[in-house]
Amino acid sequence: MVRRFFASNDAFHGEFAQFLEQERGTGDDVAAIVTGILKDVQARGGEAVAEYTAKFDGLQLDPSTLTSDNVNLHSLAAQCPADLREAIDFAHDRIAAYHAAQSPEDHSFTDSAGIELGWRWTALESVGVYVPGGRASYPSSVLMNVVPAKIAGVERIVMVAPAPQGELSPAVAYAALKAGVEEFYPIGGAQAVAALAYGTANLAPVDKIVGPGNAFVAEAKRQVFGRVGIDTIAGPSEILVIADHTANPDWIAADLLSQAEHDPSSQSILIVVDQAVGDSVEKAVESQLKTLPTGERARESWTHNGAIIVAPDLPAAASIANRIAAEHLELAVEDPDALLPLIRHAGAVFLGHYTPEALGDYVTGSNHVLPTSRAARFSSGLGLYDFLKRMSVQRVGPQGFAAIAPAALRLAEAERLPAHARSISIRTNKDTDG
């Protein structure tokens, strides 16, 4: 039976805080294991990557090239069924259109002191994209990470994906070629992240690593951050649904289970203002779990990490939603537009009864790489901006210099930085020895 909370109870805030803080994931030993792998790859390069790939994936690689004759994107892509290729093409075009609309513009202006100010946007030079591989088929992950990088103008996009025993999904291969991947290595895990960050004989290091992976991949990204950029440290999948009396319980149950089926550590939460709605949804969840092929792990997720919260009204529900800051938030209510302004923290919001989160995973065009573990409080989902940098630009002429230099000089003196001060004063006729 799923856990229930009543927001009107005095003990709610304390009990719910404990619920949100409960561990969902792996043990502490992951960090130590990853540290060892990263150091080994940094020291031995391709030899270490090839050894870990043979050990964990049963795939023999050429250490100098990190390639295998058994894994070829073009031959694999040819095996992708025609109807699936059409679906991938359809998703690609929608994702491309959405992210193209995010393109920022360079800007400049001259202020009242005559100073020319502005900024320019430039694309990253190289990006590594991690894609889950093997028998799992996640072509959507390829598109969500590669397409915006391409649109941003990233020159070099390196895709890595594990291919256990030489197996890689034809759909993933087709999506990679459709999105424009030209450099691919059949490697995965922390060793793949290490190869992208440090480089090997044949694989030049990249500037940023994006894409989802397991706990070892997430920890590896955490540890190499600073040497390279990363998109986010992904945690278990999450969905939060706010539902009122107009919601269809069967639909909401299916939406909750769509995330619960990812992993036993996933989290599905329902907020209702009518306890009867919560009862109906819980009953529908139990019914669907009986026939769901992924029901075993979905049930574990729902039982251990799921919750139904009864709120006194929709504004209170929105306040609780902001506290949760979920990866995905569905507003399955009569007037979602009225509720939306009250939402401040969520990775992505889905409005109305015909906008299930699953559509966003594939074909709305919005990116499905989103902040988890309450990180939506301070971060956003993947977008075009993640593959761009903003450079500030300024130009000061003699008159502008005369207008602003005295204040800069005074600040430099106050901070006891004489070289800063001289850099300013030397351009006047008031040079000092500091």
mmCIF file of N, CA, C and O in Angstrom, residues 4-61:
data_model
loop_
_atom_site.group_PDB
_atom_site.id
_atom_site.type_symbol
_atom_site.label_atom_id
_atom_site.label_comp_id
_atom_site.label_asym_id
_atom_site.label_seq_id
_atom_site.Cartn_x
_atom_site.Cartn_y
_atom_site.Cartn_z
ATOM 1 N N ARG A 4 0.612 7.607 2.429
ATOM 2 C CA ARG A 4 -0.289 8.763 2.302
ATOM 3 C C ARG A 4 0.126 9.861 3.271
ATOM 4 O O ARG A 4 0.569 9.599 4.379
ATOM 5 N N PHE A 5 -0.051 11.092 2.795
ATOM 6 C CA PHE A 5 0.201 12.263 3.633
ATOM 7 C C PHE A 5 -1.019 13.179 3.556
ATOM 8 O O PHE A 5 -1.635 13.317 2.496
ATOM 9 N N PHE A 6 -1.312 13.828 4.662
ATOM 10 C CA PHE A 6 -2.406 14.799 4.701
ATOM 11 C C PHE A 6 -1.804 16.150 5.074
ATOM 12 O O PHE A 6 -1.331 16.353 6.198
ATOM 13 N N ALA A 7 -1.816 17.057 4.116
ATOM 14 C CA ALA A 7 -1.125 18.336 4.287
ATOM 15 C C ALA A 7 -1.707 19.182 5.414
ATOM 16 O O ALA A 7 -1.031 20.076 5.928
ATOM 17 N N SER A 8 -2.948 18.919 5.795
ATOM 18 C CA SER A 8 -3.575 19.700 6.859
ATOM 19 C C SER A 8 -3.144 19.242 8.257
ATOM 20 O O SER A 8 -3.394 19.935 9.243
ATOM 21 N N ASN A 9 -2.483 18.097 8.357
ATOM 22 C CA ASN A 9 -2.029 17.595 9.654
ATOM 23 C C ASN A 9 -0.817 18.382 10.145
ATOM 24 O O ASN A 9 0.053 18.777 9.355
ATOM 25 N N ASP A 10 -0.728 18.583 11.427
ATOM 26 C CA ASP A 10 0.383 19.337 12.008
ATOM 27 C C ASP A 10 1.726 18.667 11.757
ATOM 28 O O ASP A 10 2.753 19.338 11.624
ATOM 29 N N ALA A 11 1.716 17.354 11.690
ATOM 30 C CA ALA A 11 2.973 16.620 11.529
ATOM 31 C C ALA A 11 3.418 16.501 10.067
ATOM 32 O O ALA A 11 4.485 15.936 9.794
ATOM 33 N N PHE A 12 2.629 17.031 9.146
ATOM 34 C CA PHE A 12 2.900 16.822 7.724
ATOM 35 C C PHE A 12 4.287 17.303 7.324
ATOM 36 O O PHE A 12 5.047 16.576 6.681
ATOM 37 N N HIS A 13 4.654 18.529 7.662
ATOM 38 C CA HIS A 13 5.895 19.106 7.166
ATOM 39 C C HIS A 13 7.111 18.306 7.600
ATOM 40 O O HIS A 13 8.014 18.038 6.805
ATOM 41 N N GLY A 14 7.137 17.888 8.854
ATOM 42 C CA GLY A 14 8.264 17.094 9.329
ATOM 43 C C GLY A 14 8.310 15.721 8.700
ATOM 44 O O GLY A 14 9.378 15.256 8.268
ATOM 45 N N GLU A 15 7.167 15.057 8.631
ATOM 46 C CA GLU A 15 7.116 13.712 8.061
ATOM 47 C C GLU A 15 7.438 13.731 6.570
ATOM 48 O O GLU A 15 8.154 12.856 6.062
ATOM 49 N N PHE A 16 6.918 14.735 5.879
ATOM 50 C CA PHE A 16 7.153 14.799 4.448
ATOM 51 C C PHE A 16 8.602 15.158 4.145
ATOM 52 O O PHE A 16 9.181 14.678 3.162
ATOM 53 N N ALA A 17 9.216 15.970 4.983
ATOM 54 C CA ALA A 17 10.629 16.297 4.808
ATOM 55 C C ALA A 17 11.486 15.032 4.902
ATOM 56 O O ALA A 17 12.409 14.834 4.112
ATOM 57 N N GLN A 18 11.162 14.170 5.848
ATOM 58 C CA GLN A 18 11.888 12.904 5.975
ATOM 59 C C GLN A 18 11.686 12.034 4.743
ATOM 60 O O GLN A 18 12.618 11.375 4.265
ATOM 61 N N PHE A 19 10.467 12.041 4.223
ATOM 62 C CA PHE A 19 10.165 11.260 3.023
ATOM 63 C C PHE A 19 11.000 11.738 1.837
ATOM 64 O O PHE A 19 11.568 10.935 1.090
ATOM 65 N N LEU A 20 11.092 13.063 1.656
ATOM 66 C CA LEU A 20 11.848 13.611 0.536
ATOM 67 C C LEU A 20 13.339 13.334 0.654
ATOM 68 O O LEU A 20 14.040 13.214 -0.353
ATOM 69 N N GLU A 21 13.831 13.233 1.876
ATOM 70 C CA GLU A 21 15.262 13.040 2.088
ATOM 71 C C GLU A 21 15.690 11.579 2.061
ATOM 72 O O GLU A 21 16.884 11.283 2.110
ATOM 73 N N GLN A 22 14.743 10.653 1.993
ATOM 74 C CA GLN A 22 15.127 9.247 2.022
ATOM 75 C C GLN A 22 15.970 8.893 0.803
ATOM 76 O O GLN A 22 15.744 9.415 -0.293
ATOM 77 N N GLU A 23 16.936 8.026 1.016
ATOM 78 C CA GLU A 23 17.889 7.666 -0.029
ATOM 79 C C GLU A 23 17.204 6.866 -1.129
ATOM 80 O O GLU A 23 16.485 5.906 -0.869
ATOM 81 N N ARG A 24 17.427 7.276 -2.372
ATOM 82 C CA ARG A 24 16.944 6.522 -3.526
ATOM 83 C C ARG A 24 18.116 6.373 -4.487
ATOM 84 O O ARG A 24 18.437 7.261 -5.229
ATOM 85 N N GLY A 25 18.771 5.253 -4.431
ATOM 86 C CA GLY A 25 19.905 5.096 -5.325
ATOM 87 C C GLY A 25 20.854 4.032 -4.842
ATOM 88 O O GLY A 25 20.447 3.017 -4.299
ATOM 89 N N THR A 26 22.136 4.306 -5.009
ATOM 90 C CA THR A 26 23.143 3.287 -4.741
ATOM 91 C C THR A 26 23.922 3.590 -3.480
ATOM 92 O O THR A 26 23.785 4.646 -2.879
ATOM 93 N N GLY A 27 24.768 2.673 -3.101
ATOM 94 C CA GLY A 27 25.555 2.805 -1.889
ATOM 95 C C GLY A 27 26.785 3.678 -2.069
ATOM 96 O O GLY A 27 27.120 4.128 -3.166
ATOM 97 N N ASP A 28 27.486 3.899 -0.958
ATOM 98 C CA ASP A 28 28.651 4.769 -0.954
ATOM 99 C C ASP A 28 29.833 4.196 -1.721
ATOM 100 O O ASP A 28 30.745 4.928 -2.087
ATOM 101 N N ASP A 29 29.860 2.879 -1.968
ATOM 102 C CA ASP A 29 31.010 2.276 -2.608
ATOM 103 C C ASP A 29 31.147 2.688 -4.068
ATOM 104 O O ASP A 29 32.211 2.530 -4.664
ATOM 105 N N VAL A 30 30.085 3.223 -4.657
ATOM 106 C CA VAL A 30 30.140 3.643 -6.056
ATOM 107 C C VAL A 30 31.231 4.692 -6.256
ATOM 108 O O VAL A 30 32.009 4.624 -7.211
ATOM 109 N N ALA A 31 31.312 5.655 -5.368
ATOM 110 C CA ALA A 31 32.283 6.739 -5.517
ATOM 111 C C ALA A 31 33.714 6.207 -5.532
ATOM 112 O O ALA A 31 34.537 6.640 -6.356
ATOM 113 N N ALA A 32 34.015 5.280 -4.642
ATOM 114 C CA ALA A 32 35.374 4.737 -4.565
ATOM 115 C C ALA A 32 35.716 3.940 -5.824
ATOM 116 O O ALA A 32 36.835 4.040 -6.355
ATOM 117 N N ILE A 33 34.761 3.150 -6.299
ATOM 118 C CA ILE A 33 34.992 2.358 -7.511
ATOM 119 C C ILE A 33 35.257 3.269 -8.700
ATOM 120 O O ILE A 33 36.188 3.064 -9.489
ATOM 121 N N VAL A 34 34.431 4.304 -8.821
ATOM 122 C CA VAL A 34 34.572 5.243 -9.945
ATOM 123 C C VAL A 34 35.909 5.963 -9.875
ATOM 124 O O VAL A 34 36.589 6.133 -10.899
ATOM 125 N N THR A 35 36.322 6.375 -8.690
ATOM 126 C CA THR A 35 37.603 7.065 -8.544
ATOM 127 C C THR A 35 38.746 6.201 -9.064
ATOM 128 O O THR A 35 39.640 6.688 -9.773
ATOM 129 N N GLY A 36 38.702 4.925 -8.744
ATOM 130 C CA GLY A 36 39.745 4.012 -9.212
ATOM 131 C C GLY A 36 39.759 3.882 -10.726
ATOM 132 O O GLY A 36 40.827 3.874 -11.347
ATOM 133 N N ILE A 37 38.575 3.785 -11.323
ATOM 134 C CA ILE A 37 38.495 3.654 -12.778
ATOM 135 C C ILE A 37 39.004 4.921 -13.459
ATOM 136 O O ILE A 37 39.766 4.859 -14.436
ATOM 137 N N LEU A 38 38.613 6.077 -12.955
ATOM 138 C CA LEU A 38 39.042 7.335 -13.561
ATOM 139 C C LEU A 38 40.559 7.477 -13.515
ATOM 140 O O LEU A 38 41.190 7.861 -14.509
ATOM 141 N N LYS A 39 41.166 7.158 -12.381
ATOM 142 C CA LYS A 39 42.619 7.264 -12.253
ATOM 143 C C LYS A 39 43.322 6.294 -13.181
ATOM 144 O O LYS A 39 44.357 6.623 -13.795
ATOM 145 N N ASP A 40 42.761 5.104 -13.322
ATOM 146 C CA ASP A 40 43.375 4.095 -14.187
ATOM 147 C C ASP A 40 43.340 4.527 -15.648
ATOM 148 O O ASP A 40 44.338 4.409 -16.372
ATOM 149 N N VAL A 41 42.183 5.041 -16.089
ATOM 150 C CA VAL A 41 42.064 5.487 -17.479
ATOM 151 C C VAL A 41 42.958 6.695 -17.728
ATOM 152 O O VAL A 41 43.589 6.808 -18.784
ATOM 153 N N GLN A 42 43.025 7.591 -16.759
ATOM 154 C CA GLN A 42 43.878 8.760 -16.923
ATOM 155 C C GLN A 42 45.345 8.347 -17.065
ATOM 156 O O GLN A 42 46.109 8.959 -17.831
ATOM 157 N N ALA A 43 45.729 7.280 -16.361
ATOM 158 C CA ALA A 43 47.123 6.832 -16.393
ATOM 159 C C ALA A 43 47.437 5.968 -17.611
ATOM 160 O O ALA A 43 48.501 6.121 -18.227
ATOM 161 N N ARG A 44 46.509 5.081 -17.981
ATOM 162 C CA ARG A 44 46.827 4.088 -19.019
ATOM 163 C C ARG A 44 46.045 4.257 -20.312
ATOM 164 O O ARG A 44 46.265 3.527 -21.276
ATOM 165 N N GLY A 45 45.117 5.200 -20.333
ATOM 166 C CA GLY A 45 44.418 5.512 -21.568
ATOM 167 C C GLY A 45 43.615 4.369 -22.148
ATOM 168 O O GLY A 45 42.879 3.661 -21.448
ATOM 169 N N GLY A 46 43.778 4.162 -23.459
ATOM 170 C CA GLY A 46 42.984 3.180 -24.186
ATOM 171 C C GLY A 46 43.136 1.758 -23.691
ATOM 172 O O GLY A 46 42.192 0.960 -23.767
ATOM 173 N N GLU A 47 44.299 1.422 -23.177
ATOM 174 C CA GLU A 47 44.513 0.069 -22.643
ATOM 175 C C GLU A 47 43.547 -0.198 -21.497
ATOM 176 O O GLU A 47 42.921 -1.261 -21.412
ATOM 177 N N ALA A 48 43.406 0.778 -20.600
ATOM 178 C CA ALA A 48 42.501 0.618 -19.462
ATOM 179 C C ALA A 48 41.053 0.569 -19.927
ATOM 180 O O ALA A 48 40.267 -0.269 -19.461
ATOM 181 N N VAL A 49 40.675 1.444 -20.849
ATOM 182 C CA VAL A 49 39.295 1.458 -21.352
ATOM 183 C C VAL A 49 38.957 0.118 -21.997
ATOM 184 O O VAL A 49 37.869 -0.438 -21.777
ATOM 185 N N ALA A 50 39.871 -0.410 -22.791
ATOM 186 C CA ALA A 50 39.636 -1.699 -23.454
ATOM 187 C C ALA A 50 39.498 -2.823 -22.433
ATOM 188 O O ALA A 50 38.652 -3.716 -22.590
ATOM 189 N N GLU A 51 40.303 -2.788 -21.378
ATOM 190 C CA GLU A 51 40.220 -3.837 -20.363
ATOM 191 C C GLU A 51 38.888 -3.783 -19.616
ATOM 192 O O GLU A 51 38.249 -4.817 -19.373
ATOM 193 N N TYR A 52 38.447 -2.582 -19.253
ATOM 194 C CA TYR A 52 37.161 -2.460 -18.553
ATOM 195 C C TYR A 52 36.000 -2.845 -19.464
ATOM 196 O O TYR A 52 35.024 -3.450 -19.024
ATOM 197 N N THR A 53 36.110 -2.527 -20.743
ATOM 198 C CA THR A 53 35.049 -2.883 -21.688
ATOM 199 C C THR A 53 34.956 -4.396 -21.846
ATOM 200 O O THR A 53 33.857 -4.961 -21.920
ATOM 201 N N ALA A 54 36.096 -5.059 -21.888
ATOM 202 C CA ALA A 54 36.098 -6.521 -21.973
ATOM 203 C C ALA A 54 35.531 -7.135 -20.689
ATOM 204 O O ALA A 54 34.774 -8.114 -20.732
ATOM 205 N N LYS A 55 35.878 -6.542 -19.554
ATOM 206 C CA LYS A 55 35.443 -7.073 -18.264
ATOM 207 C C LYS A 55 33.943 -6.884 -18.043
ATOM 208 O O LYS A 55 33.237 -7.817 -17.651
ATOM 209 N N PHE A 56 33.447 -5.678 -18.293
ATOM 210 C CA PHE A 56 32.057 -5.361 -17.977
ATOM 211 C C PHE A 56 31.084 -5.657 -19.121
ATOM 212 O O PHE A 56 29.927 -5.995 -18.895
ATOM 213 N N ASP A 57 31.548 -5.506 -20.362
ATOM 214 C CA ASP A 57 30.642 -5.652 -21.508
ATOM 215 C C ASP A 57 30.944 -6.868 -22.375
ATOM 216 O O ASP A 57 30.193 -7.138 -23.321
ATOM 217 N N GLY A 58 32.045 -7.552 -22.102
ATOM 218 C CA GLY A 58 32.373 -8.720 -22.907
ATOM 219 C C GLY A 58 32.660 -8.381 -24.354
ATOM 220 O O GLY A 58 32.463 -9.205 -25.245
ATOM 221 N N LEU A 59 33.166 -7.178 -24.604
ATOM 222 C CA LEU A 59 33.460 -6.734 -25.965
ATOM 223 C C LEU A 59 34.946 -6.414 -26.080
ATOM 224 O O LEU A 59 35.488 -5.644 -25.299
ATOM 225 N N GLN A 60 35.585 -7.025 -27.085
ATOM 226 C CA GLN A 60 37.000 -6.787 -27.320
ATOM 227 C C GLN A 60 37.172 -5.560 -28.216
ATOM 228 O O GLN A 60 36.572 -5.477 -29.288
ATOM 229 N N LEU A 61 37.997 -4.625 -27.756
ATOM 230 C CA LEU A 61 38.254 -3.409 -28.523
ATOM 231 C C LEU A 61 39.722 -3.318 -28.892
ATOM 232 O O LEU A 61 40.587 -3.867 -28.203
#
